[in-house]
Coordinates of C-alpha atoms in Angstrom, one line a residue:
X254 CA 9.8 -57.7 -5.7
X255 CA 11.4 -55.6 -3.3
X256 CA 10.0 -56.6 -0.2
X257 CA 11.7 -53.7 2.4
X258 CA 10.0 -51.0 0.2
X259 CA 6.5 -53.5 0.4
X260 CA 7.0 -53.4 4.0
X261 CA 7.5 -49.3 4.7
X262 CA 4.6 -49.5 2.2
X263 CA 2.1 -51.6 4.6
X264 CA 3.7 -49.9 7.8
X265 CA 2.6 -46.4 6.3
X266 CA -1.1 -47.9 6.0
X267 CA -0.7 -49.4 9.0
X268 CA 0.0 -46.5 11.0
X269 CA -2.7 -44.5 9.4
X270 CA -5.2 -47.1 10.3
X271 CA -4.2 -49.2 13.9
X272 CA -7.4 -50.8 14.2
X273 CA -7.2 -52.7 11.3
X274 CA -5.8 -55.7 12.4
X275 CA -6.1 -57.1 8.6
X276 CA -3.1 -55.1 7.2
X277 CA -1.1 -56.4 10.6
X278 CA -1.9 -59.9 9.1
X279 CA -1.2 -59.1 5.6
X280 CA 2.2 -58.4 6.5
X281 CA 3.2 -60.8 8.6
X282 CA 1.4 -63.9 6.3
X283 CA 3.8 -62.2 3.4
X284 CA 6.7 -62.6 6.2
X285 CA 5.5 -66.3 6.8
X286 CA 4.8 -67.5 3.4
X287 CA 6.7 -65.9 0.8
X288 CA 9.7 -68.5 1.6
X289 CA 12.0 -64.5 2.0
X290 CA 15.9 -65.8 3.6
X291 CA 16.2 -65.3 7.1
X292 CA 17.7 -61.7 6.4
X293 CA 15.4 -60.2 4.4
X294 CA 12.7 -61.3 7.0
X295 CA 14.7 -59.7 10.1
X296 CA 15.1 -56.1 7.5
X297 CA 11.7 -56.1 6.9
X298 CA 10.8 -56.8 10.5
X299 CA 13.1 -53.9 11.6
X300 CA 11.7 -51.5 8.9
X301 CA 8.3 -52.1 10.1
X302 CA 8.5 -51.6 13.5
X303 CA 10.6 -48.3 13.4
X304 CA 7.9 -47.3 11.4
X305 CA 5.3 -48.5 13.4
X306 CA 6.5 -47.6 17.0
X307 CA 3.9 -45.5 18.2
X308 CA 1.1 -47.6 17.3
X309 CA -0.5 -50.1 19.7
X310 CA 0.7 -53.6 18.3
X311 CA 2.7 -55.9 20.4
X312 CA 2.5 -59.3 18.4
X313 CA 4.6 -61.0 21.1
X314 CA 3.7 -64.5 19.5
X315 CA 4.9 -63.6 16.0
X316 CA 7.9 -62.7 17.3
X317 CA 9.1 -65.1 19.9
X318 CA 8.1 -68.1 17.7
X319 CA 11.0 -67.1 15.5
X320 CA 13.4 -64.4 16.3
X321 CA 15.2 -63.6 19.8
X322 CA 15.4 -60.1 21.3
X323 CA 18.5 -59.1 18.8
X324 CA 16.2 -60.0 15.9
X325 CA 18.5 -63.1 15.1
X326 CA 16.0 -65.6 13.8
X327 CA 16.2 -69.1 15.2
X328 CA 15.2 -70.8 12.1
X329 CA 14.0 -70.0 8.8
X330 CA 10.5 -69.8 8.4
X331 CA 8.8 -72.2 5.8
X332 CA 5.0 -73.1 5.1
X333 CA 3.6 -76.0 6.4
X334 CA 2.2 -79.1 4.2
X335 CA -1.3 -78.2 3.0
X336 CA -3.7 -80.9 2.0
X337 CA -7.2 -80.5 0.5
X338 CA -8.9 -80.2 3.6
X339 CA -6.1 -81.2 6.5
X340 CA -3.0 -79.4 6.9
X341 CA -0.4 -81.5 8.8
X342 CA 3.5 -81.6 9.2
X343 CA 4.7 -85.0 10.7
X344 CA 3.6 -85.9 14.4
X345 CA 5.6 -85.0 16.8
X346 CA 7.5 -86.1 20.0
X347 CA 5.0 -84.7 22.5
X348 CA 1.7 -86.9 23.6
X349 CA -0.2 -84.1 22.7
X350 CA -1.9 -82.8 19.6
X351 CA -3.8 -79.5 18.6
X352 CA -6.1 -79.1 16.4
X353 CA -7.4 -76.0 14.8
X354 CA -10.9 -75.4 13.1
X355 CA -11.3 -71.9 11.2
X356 CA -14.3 -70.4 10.4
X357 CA -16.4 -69.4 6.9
X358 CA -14.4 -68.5 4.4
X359 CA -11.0 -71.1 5.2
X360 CA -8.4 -69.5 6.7
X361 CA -7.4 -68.4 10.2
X362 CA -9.0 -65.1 10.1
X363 CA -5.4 -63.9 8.2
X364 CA -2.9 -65.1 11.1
X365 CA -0.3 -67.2 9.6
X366 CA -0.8 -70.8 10.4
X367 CA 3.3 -70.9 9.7
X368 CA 3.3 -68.8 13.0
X369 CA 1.5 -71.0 15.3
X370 CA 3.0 -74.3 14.0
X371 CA 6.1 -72.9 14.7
X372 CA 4.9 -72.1 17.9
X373 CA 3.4 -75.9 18.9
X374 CA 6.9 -76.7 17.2
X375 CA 9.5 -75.8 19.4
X376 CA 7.4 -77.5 22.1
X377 CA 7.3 -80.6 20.1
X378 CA 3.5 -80.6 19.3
X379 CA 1.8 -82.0 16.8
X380 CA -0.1 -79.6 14.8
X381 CA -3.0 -80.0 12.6
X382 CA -5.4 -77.9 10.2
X383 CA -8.6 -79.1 9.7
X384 CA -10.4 -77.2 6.9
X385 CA -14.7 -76.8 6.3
X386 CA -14.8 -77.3 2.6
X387 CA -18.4 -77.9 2.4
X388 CA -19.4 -74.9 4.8
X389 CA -21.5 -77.1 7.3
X390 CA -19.1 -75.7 10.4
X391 CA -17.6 -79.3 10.0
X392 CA -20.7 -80.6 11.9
X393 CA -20.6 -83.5 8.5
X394 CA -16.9 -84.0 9.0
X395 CA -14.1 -83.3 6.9
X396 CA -14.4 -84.3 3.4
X397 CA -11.8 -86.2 2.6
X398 CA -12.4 -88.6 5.7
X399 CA -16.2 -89.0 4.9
X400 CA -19.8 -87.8 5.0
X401 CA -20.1 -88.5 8.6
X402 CA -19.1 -86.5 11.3
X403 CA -18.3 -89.7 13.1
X404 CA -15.7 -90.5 10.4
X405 CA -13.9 -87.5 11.7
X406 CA -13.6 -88.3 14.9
X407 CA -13.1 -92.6 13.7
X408 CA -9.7 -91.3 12.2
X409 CA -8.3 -88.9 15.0
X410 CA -9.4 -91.7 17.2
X411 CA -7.2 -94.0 15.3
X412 CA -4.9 -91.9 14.5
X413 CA -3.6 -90.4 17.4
X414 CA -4.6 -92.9 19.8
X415 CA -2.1 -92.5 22.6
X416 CA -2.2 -88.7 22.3
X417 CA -4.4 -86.2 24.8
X418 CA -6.5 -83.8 22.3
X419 CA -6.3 -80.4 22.2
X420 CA -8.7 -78.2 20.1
X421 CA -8.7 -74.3 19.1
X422 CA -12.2 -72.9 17.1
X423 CA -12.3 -70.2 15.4
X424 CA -15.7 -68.3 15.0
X425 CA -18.1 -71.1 13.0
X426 CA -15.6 -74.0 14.1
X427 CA -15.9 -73.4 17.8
X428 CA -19.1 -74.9 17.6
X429 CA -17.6 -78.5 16.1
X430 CA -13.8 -77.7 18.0
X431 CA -16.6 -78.6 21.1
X432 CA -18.4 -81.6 20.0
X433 CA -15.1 -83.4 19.3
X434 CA -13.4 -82.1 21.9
X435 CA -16.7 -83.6 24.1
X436 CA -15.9 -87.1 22.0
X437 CA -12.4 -87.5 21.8
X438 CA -12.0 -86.9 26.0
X439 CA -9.9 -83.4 25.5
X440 CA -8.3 -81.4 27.5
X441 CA -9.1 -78.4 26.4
X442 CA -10.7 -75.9 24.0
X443 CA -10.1 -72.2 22.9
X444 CA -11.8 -70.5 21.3
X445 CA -11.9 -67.3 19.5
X446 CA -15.3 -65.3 18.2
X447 CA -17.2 -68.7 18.8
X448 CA -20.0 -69.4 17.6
X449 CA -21.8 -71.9 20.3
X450 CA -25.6 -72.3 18.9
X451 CA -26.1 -72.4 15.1
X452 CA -29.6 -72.7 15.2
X453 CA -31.8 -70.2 13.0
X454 CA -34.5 -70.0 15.8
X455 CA -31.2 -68.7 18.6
X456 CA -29.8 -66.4 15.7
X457 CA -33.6 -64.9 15.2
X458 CA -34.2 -64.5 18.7
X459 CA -30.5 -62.8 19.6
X460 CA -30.5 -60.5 16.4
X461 CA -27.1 -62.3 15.0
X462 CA -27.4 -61.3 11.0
X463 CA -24.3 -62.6 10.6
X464 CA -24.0 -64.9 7.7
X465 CA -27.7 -65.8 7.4
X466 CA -28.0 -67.7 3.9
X467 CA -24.9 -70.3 5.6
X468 CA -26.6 -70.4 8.7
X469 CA -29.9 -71.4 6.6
X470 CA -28.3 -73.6 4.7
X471 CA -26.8 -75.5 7.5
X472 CA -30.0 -75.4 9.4
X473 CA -31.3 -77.3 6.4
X474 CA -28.4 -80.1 6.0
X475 CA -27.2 -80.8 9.3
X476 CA -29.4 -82.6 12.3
X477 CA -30.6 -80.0 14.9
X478 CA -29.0 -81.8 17.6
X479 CA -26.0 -80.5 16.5
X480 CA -26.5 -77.2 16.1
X481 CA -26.4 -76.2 19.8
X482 CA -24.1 -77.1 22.2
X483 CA -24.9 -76.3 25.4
X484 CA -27.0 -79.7 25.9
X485 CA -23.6 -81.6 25.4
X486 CA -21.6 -79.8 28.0
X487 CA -23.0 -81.3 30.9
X488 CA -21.8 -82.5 34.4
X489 CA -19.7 -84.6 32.8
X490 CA -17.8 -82.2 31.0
X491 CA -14.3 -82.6 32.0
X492 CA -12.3 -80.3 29.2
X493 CA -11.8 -76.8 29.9
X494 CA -13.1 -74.4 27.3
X495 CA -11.5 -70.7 26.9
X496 CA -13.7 -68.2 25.1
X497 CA -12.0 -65.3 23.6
X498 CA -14.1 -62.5 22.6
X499 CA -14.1 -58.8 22.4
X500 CA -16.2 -57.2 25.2
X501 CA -17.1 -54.7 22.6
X502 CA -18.9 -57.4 20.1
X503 CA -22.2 -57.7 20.8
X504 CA -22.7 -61.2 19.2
X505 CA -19.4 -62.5 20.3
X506 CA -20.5 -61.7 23.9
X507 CA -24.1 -63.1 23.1
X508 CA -22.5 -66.2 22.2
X509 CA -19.8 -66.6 25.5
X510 CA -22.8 -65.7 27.8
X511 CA -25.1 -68.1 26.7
X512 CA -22.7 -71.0 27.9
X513 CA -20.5 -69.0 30.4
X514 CA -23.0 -71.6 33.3
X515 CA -21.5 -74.3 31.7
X516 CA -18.8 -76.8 33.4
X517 CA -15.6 -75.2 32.6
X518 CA -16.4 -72.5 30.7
X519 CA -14.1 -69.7 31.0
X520 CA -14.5 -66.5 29.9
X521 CA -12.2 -64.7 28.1
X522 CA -13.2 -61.1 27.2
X523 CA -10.5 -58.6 25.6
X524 CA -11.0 -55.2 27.1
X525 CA -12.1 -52.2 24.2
X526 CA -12.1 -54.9 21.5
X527 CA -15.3 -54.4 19.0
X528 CA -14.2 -56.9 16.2
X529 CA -14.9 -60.1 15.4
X530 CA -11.7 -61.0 14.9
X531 CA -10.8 -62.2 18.7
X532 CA -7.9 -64.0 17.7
X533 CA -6.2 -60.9 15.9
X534 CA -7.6 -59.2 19.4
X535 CA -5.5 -61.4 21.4
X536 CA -2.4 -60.3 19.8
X537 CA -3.0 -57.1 19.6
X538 CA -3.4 -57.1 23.5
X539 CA -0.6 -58.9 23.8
X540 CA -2.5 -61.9 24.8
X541 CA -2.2 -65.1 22.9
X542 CA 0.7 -66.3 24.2
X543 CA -0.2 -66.6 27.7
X544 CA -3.7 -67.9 26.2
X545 CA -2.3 -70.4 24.6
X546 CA -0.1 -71.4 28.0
X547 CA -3.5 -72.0 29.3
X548 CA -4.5 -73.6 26.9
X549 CA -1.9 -76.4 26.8
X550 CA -1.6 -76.2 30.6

């Protein structure tokens, strides 16, 4: 395949069409997974932003984690282990581990996980994937650990016992990335597009038609208890929580404002952002890196 004209291929689309942060992600998660040496990678990155100059993207965090100014890369770039339902690498140096919940569908909304690991890589961080096979917004637990949601939190316990917990959500795992986080005695939380009451009766009353036959289904299978968690984040909430959302979303901001009271919540807003995609928001703006410095602060 020849990848440079691929690339002057997606740039062309991509300057057509700026606000699709989808063809942004396509080509970097080609960039990240397609195992390309480190030449072709800094070519194609050189291609695409000549052609894509006038546009409004400044990825910051795609390219930091793996080239310097001069477009040298620092390492190649290589995918990271996948499991069934956990994606790992190897615990690392650091006493602190993240760990990342994506929403329906798998994935991370299209960024490259090979991106971000690299980026809790260099600072010697553990970094895990934990994937909702069973779409129940891991409110059961991950499969492969058991049926509980208890088993989940048994093994990180175990685990990474003498490690300080760090979660990141992603639209339908928010909701879970809080309970454990509430749990496991985190640090922190961020999340992007959460989603921070699952109930039917709160997605009836705030017009959210997103993904109604899931949010029925889960309504169904998993105890109402969990499906809201404001009642969780009490005084005794000592983890921060960082809610990224476009101020242009309506449900996004529905979501953020219903817990924005709660101990520690901080809100996040991205300024003319009207997708769901918060996280692909956040680079766009030129954000995630310093979110994620909060983050891990």
């Amino acid at each position: 395949m020849d990848f440079q004209a691929l690339s002057l291929l997606i740039a062309e689309a991509y300057s057509k069409n700026s606000d699709n942060n989808e063809i942004l992600n396509v080509f970097y998660s080609i960039l990240a997974r397609c195992q390309l040496s480190a030449n072709l990678v800094t070519s194609c990155l050189k291609l695409f932003n000549k052609k894509t100059k006038n546009t409004n993207h400044f990825p910051s965090l795609y390219f930091d984690a793996c080239f310097n100014s001069n477009y040298k890369t620092k390492q190649t770039i290589e995918p990271i282990t996948t499991g069934i339902d956990i994606t790992f690498d190897r615990k690392r140096s650091s006493n602190k581990v993240v760990i990342a919940l994506n929403g329906i569908g798998g994935g991370f909304g299209g960024f490259p996980l090979e991106f971000l690991d690299n980026y809790f890589k260099k600072r010697n961080i553990t970094f895990i994937v934990l994937d909702d096979v069973t779409t129940r917004f891991y409110l059961s637990g991950v499969k492969s650990l058991g049926e509980r949601f208890q088993d989940t939190v048994d093994y990180l316990a175990n685990e990474f016992k003498s490690h300080e917990f760090y979660f990141i959500g992603k639209s339908a795992g928010s909701l879970a990335a809080m309970h454990f986080a509430k749990v496991l005695n985190a640090k922190s939380v961020i999340c992007f597009g959460a989603a921070v009451n699952c109930s039917l009766e709160f997605f009836e009353r705030e017009s959210d038609y997103r993904a109604r036959p899931v949010v029925r289904r889960l309504n169904r299978l998993v105890p109402s208890e969990l499906l809201d968690i404001k009642p969780f984040l009490g005084k005794s909430t000592s983890f921060n929580t960082f809610l990224w959302y476009g101020d242009e979303n309506r449900e996004d901001l529905v979501h953020a404002k219903y817990i924005e009271d709660a101990p520690n919540v901080h809100l996040r807003p991205i300024p003319g952002f009207k997708f769901h995609d918060a996280l692909g928001g956040a680079v766009r703006a030129n954000l995630l890196e310093s979110a994620l410095a909060e983050f891990l602060k």
